[in-house]
Short mmCIF file of C-alpha atoms and ligand atoms in Angstrom, two decimals:
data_model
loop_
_atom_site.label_atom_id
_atom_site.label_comp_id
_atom_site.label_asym_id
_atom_site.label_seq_id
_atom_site.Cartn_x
_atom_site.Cartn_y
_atom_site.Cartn_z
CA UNK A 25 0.00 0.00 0.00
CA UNK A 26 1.45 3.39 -0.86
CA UNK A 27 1.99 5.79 2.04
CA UNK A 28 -0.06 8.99 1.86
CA UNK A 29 0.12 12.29 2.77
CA UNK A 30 -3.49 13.42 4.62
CA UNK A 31 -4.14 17.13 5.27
CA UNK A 32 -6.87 17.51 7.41
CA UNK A 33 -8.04 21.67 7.29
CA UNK A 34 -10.68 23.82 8.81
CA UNK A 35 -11.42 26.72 10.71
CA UNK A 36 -10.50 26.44 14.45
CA UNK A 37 -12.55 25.21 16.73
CA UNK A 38 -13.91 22.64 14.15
CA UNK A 39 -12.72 19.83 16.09
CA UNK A 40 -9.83 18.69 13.91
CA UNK A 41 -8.24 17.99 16.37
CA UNK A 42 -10.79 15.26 18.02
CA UNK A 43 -11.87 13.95 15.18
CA UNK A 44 -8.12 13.32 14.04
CA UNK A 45 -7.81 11.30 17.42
CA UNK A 46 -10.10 9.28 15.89
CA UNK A 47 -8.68 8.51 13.62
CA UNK A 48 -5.24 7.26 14.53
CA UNK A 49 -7.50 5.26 17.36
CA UNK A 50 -8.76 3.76 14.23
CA UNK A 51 -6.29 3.29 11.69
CA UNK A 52 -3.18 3.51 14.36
CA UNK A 53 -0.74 3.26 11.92
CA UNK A 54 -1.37 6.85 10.54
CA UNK A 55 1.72 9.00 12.04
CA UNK A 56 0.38 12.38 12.76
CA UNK A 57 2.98 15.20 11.45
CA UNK A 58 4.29 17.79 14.36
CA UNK A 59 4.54 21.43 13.37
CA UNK A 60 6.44 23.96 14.42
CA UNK A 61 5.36 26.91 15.72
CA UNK A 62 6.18 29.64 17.66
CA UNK A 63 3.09 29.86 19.36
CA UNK A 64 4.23 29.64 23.20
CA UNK A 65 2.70 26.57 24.72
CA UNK A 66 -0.51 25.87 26.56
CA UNK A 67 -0.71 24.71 29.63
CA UNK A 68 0.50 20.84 29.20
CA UNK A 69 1.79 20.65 25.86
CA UNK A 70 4.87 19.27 25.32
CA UNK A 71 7.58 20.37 23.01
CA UNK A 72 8.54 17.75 20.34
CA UNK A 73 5.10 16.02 20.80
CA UNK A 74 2.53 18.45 20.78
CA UNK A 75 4.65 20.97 18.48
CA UNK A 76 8.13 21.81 18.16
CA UNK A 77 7.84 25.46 19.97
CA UNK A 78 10.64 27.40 17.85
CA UNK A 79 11.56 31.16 18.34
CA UNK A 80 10.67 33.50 15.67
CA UNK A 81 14.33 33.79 14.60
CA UNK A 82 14.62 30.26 14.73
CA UNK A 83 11.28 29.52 12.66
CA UNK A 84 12.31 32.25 10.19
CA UNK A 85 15.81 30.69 9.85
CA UNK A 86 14.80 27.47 9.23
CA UNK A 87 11.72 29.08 6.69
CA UNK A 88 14.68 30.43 4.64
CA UNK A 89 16.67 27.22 4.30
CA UNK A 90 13.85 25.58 2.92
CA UNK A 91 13.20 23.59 5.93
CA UNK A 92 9.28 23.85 5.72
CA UNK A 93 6.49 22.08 3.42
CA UNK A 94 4.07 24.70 3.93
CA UNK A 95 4.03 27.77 6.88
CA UNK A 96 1.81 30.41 7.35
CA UNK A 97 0.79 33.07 10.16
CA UNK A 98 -2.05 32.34 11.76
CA UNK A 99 -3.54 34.68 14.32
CA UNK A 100 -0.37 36.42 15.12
CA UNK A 101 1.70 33.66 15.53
CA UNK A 102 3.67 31.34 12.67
CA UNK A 103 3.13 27.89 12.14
CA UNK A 104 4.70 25.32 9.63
CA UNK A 105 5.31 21.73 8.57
CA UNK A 106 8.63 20.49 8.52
CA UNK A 107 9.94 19.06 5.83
CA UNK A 108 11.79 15.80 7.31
CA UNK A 109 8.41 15.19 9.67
CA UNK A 110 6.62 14.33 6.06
CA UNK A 111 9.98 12.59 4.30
CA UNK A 112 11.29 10.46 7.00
CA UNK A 113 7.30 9.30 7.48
CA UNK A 114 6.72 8.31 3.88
CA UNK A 115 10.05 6.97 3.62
CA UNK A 116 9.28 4.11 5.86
CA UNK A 117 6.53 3.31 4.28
CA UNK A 118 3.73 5.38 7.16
CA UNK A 119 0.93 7.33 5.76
CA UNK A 120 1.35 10.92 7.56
CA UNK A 121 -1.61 13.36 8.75
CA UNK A 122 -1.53 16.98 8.85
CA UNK A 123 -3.55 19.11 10.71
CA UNK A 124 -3.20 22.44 9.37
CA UNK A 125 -5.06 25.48 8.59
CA UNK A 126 -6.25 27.03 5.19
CA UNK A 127 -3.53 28.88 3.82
CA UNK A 128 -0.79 26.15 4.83
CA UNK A 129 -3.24 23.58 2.88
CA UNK A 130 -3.10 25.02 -0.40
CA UNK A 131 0.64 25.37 -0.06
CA UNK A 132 0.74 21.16 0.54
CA UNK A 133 -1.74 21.11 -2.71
CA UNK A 134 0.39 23.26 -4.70
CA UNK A 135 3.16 21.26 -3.55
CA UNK A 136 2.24 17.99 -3.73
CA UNK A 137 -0.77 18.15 -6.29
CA UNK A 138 -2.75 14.70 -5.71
CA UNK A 139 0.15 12.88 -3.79
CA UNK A 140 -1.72 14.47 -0.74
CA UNK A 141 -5.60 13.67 0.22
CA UNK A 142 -7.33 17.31 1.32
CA UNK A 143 -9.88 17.25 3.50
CA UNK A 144 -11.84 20.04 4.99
CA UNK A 145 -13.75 19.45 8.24
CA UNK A 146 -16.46 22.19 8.36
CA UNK A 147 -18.97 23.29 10.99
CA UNK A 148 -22.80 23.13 10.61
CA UNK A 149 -23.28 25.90 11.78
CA UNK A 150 -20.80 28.80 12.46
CA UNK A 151 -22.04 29.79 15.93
CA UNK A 152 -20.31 26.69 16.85
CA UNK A 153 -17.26 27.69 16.20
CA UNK A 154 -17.41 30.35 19.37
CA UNK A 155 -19.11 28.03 21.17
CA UNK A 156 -16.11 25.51 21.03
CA UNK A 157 -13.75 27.86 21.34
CA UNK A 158 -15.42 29.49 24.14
CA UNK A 159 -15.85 26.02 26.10
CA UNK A 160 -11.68 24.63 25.29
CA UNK A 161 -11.09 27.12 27.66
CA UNK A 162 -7.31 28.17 25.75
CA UNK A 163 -7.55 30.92 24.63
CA UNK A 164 -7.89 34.60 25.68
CA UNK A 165 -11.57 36.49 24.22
CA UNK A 166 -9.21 38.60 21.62
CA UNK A 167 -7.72 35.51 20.27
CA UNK A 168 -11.33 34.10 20.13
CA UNK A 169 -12.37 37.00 18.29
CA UNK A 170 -9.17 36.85 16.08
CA UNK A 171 -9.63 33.19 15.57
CA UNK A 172 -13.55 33.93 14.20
CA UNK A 173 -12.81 36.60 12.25
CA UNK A 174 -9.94 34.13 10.18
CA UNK A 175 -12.66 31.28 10.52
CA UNK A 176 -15.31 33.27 8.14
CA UNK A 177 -12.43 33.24 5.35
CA UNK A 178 -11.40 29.60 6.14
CA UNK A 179 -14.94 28.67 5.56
CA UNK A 180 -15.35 30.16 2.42
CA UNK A 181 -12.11 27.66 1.46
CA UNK A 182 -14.35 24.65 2.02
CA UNK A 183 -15.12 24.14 -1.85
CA UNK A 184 -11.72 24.07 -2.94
CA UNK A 185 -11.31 20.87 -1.08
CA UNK A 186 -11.99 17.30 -2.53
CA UNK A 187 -13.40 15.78 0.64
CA UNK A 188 -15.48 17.90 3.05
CA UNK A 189 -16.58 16.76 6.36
CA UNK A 190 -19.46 18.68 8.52
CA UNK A 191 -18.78 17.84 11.96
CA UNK A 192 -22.21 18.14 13.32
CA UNK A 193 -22.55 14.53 15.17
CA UNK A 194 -18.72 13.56 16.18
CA UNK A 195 -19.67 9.81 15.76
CA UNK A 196 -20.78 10.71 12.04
CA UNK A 197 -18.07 12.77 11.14
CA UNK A 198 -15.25 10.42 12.55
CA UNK A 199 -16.95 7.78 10.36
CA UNK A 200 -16.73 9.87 7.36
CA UNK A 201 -13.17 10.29 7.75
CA UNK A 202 -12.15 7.17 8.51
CA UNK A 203 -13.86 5.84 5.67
CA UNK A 204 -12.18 8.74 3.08
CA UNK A 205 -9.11 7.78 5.01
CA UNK A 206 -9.89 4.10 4.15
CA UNK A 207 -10.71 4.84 0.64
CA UNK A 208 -7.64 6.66 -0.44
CA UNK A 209 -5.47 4.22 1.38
CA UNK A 210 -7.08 0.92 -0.75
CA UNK A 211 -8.92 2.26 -3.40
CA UNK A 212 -10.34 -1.20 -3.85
CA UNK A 213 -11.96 -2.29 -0.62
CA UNK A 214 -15.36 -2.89 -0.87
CA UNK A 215 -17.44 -1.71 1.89
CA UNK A 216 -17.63 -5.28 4.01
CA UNK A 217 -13.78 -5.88 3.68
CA UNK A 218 -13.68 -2.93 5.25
CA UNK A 219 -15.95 -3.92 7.88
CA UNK A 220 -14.46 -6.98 8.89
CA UNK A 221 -10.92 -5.12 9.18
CA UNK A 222 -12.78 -1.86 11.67
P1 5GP B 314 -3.45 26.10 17.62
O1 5GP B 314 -2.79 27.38 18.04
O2 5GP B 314 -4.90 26.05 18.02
O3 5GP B 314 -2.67 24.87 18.05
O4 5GP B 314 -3.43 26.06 16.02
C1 5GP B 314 -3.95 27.13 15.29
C2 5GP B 314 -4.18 26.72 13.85
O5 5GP B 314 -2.92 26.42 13.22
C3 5GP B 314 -5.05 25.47 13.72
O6 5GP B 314 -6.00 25.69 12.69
C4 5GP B 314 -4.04 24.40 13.35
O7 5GP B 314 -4.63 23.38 12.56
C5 5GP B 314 -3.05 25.21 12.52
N1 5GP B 314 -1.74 24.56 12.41
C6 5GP B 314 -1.11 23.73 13.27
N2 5GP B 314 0.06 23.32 12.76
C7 5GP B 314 0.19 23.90 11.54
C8 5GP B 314 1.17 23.85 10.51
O8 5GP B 314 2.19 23.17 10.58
N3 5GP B 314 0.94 24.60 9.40
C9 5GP B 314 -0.17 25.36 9.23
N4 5GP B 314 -0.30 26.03 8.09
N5 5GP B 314 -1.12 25.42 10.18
C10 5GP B 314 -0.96 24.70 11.31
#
């Protein structure tokens, strides 16, 4: 089976995230890509798991040797995908997920073209969005605020994408990904191989 490169987008506070834990609890032997950013962390993230937490300089150095798939600023703060997270994935034969916002998505497509499986997870609703972002609890009300006001151009992005995702029931949605997921992986499984294999 050929590895895959899976870029999972959407506004924050879709649920990404979650749904991406899934996932992996799923099909555990997707590797899930870690960013860089230089975002300072939240309370219990750890650096090299959750992110790699770079300085600006550093970030910027490493942006102009090339070191990055994709970056892009997001809300004040830079993130990107690293280069050797995505190589040293595929190399060994792993499938790799990225969860990444709008901008840094169409970088990967532009990039990779249809190596890489987009898929846009989008709310039902967009009161949600402040709702969930609201009840995580991490973030200040500015960088809500900041967050929405980027979330109403993200989710104009959600046609560009070949696979969209409303998260409206979490059970539902993780289904529909894991079954895109599934799909691209083995174009050829019929629906009760894949059954017997869940
Ligand atoms: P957070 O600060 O909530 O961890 O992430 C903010 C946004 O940045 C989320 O939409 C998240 O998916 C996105 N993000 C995380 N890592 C990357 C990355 O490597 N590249 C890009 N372009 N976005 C990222």
């Amino acid at each position: 089976m050929k590895p895959r490169v899976f870029v999972i987008t959407g506004p924050s506070g879709v649920g990404k995230g979650t749904l991406i834990k899934r996932l992996r609890e799923r099909i555990p032997e997707l590797e899930l890509s870690v960013s860089a950013t230089t975002r300072p962390p939240r309370e219990g993230e750890v650096d090299g798991r959750d992110y790699h937490f770079l300085s600006p300089e550093e970030f910027d150095r490493r942006a102009q040797r090339g070191d990055f798939l994709e970056y892009a600023t997001f809300s004040g703060n830079r993130y990107g995908t690293l280069r050797t997270e995505v190589e040293r994935t595929l190399a060994e034969g792993t499938s790799v997920v990225l969860e990444i916002e709008v901008q840094g998505a169409r970088q990967v497509r532009a990039a990779m073209g249809d190596e890489a499986v987009l898929i846009f997870i989008a709310p039902p609703d967009p009161a949600v969005l402040r709702e969930r972002l609201v009840n995580r609890g991490t973030d200040s009300p500015e960088a809500i605020e900041r967050r929405l006001e980027t979330a109403k151009q993200e989710l104009e992005a959600a046609q560009e994408f070949k696979h969209v995702v409303v998260n409206e029931d979490l059970d539902r949605a993780a289904e529909q990904l894991i079954a895109i997921v599934r799909s691209e992986l083995c174009p050829t499984l019929r629906p009760a191989d894949d059954q017997a294999q869940g």
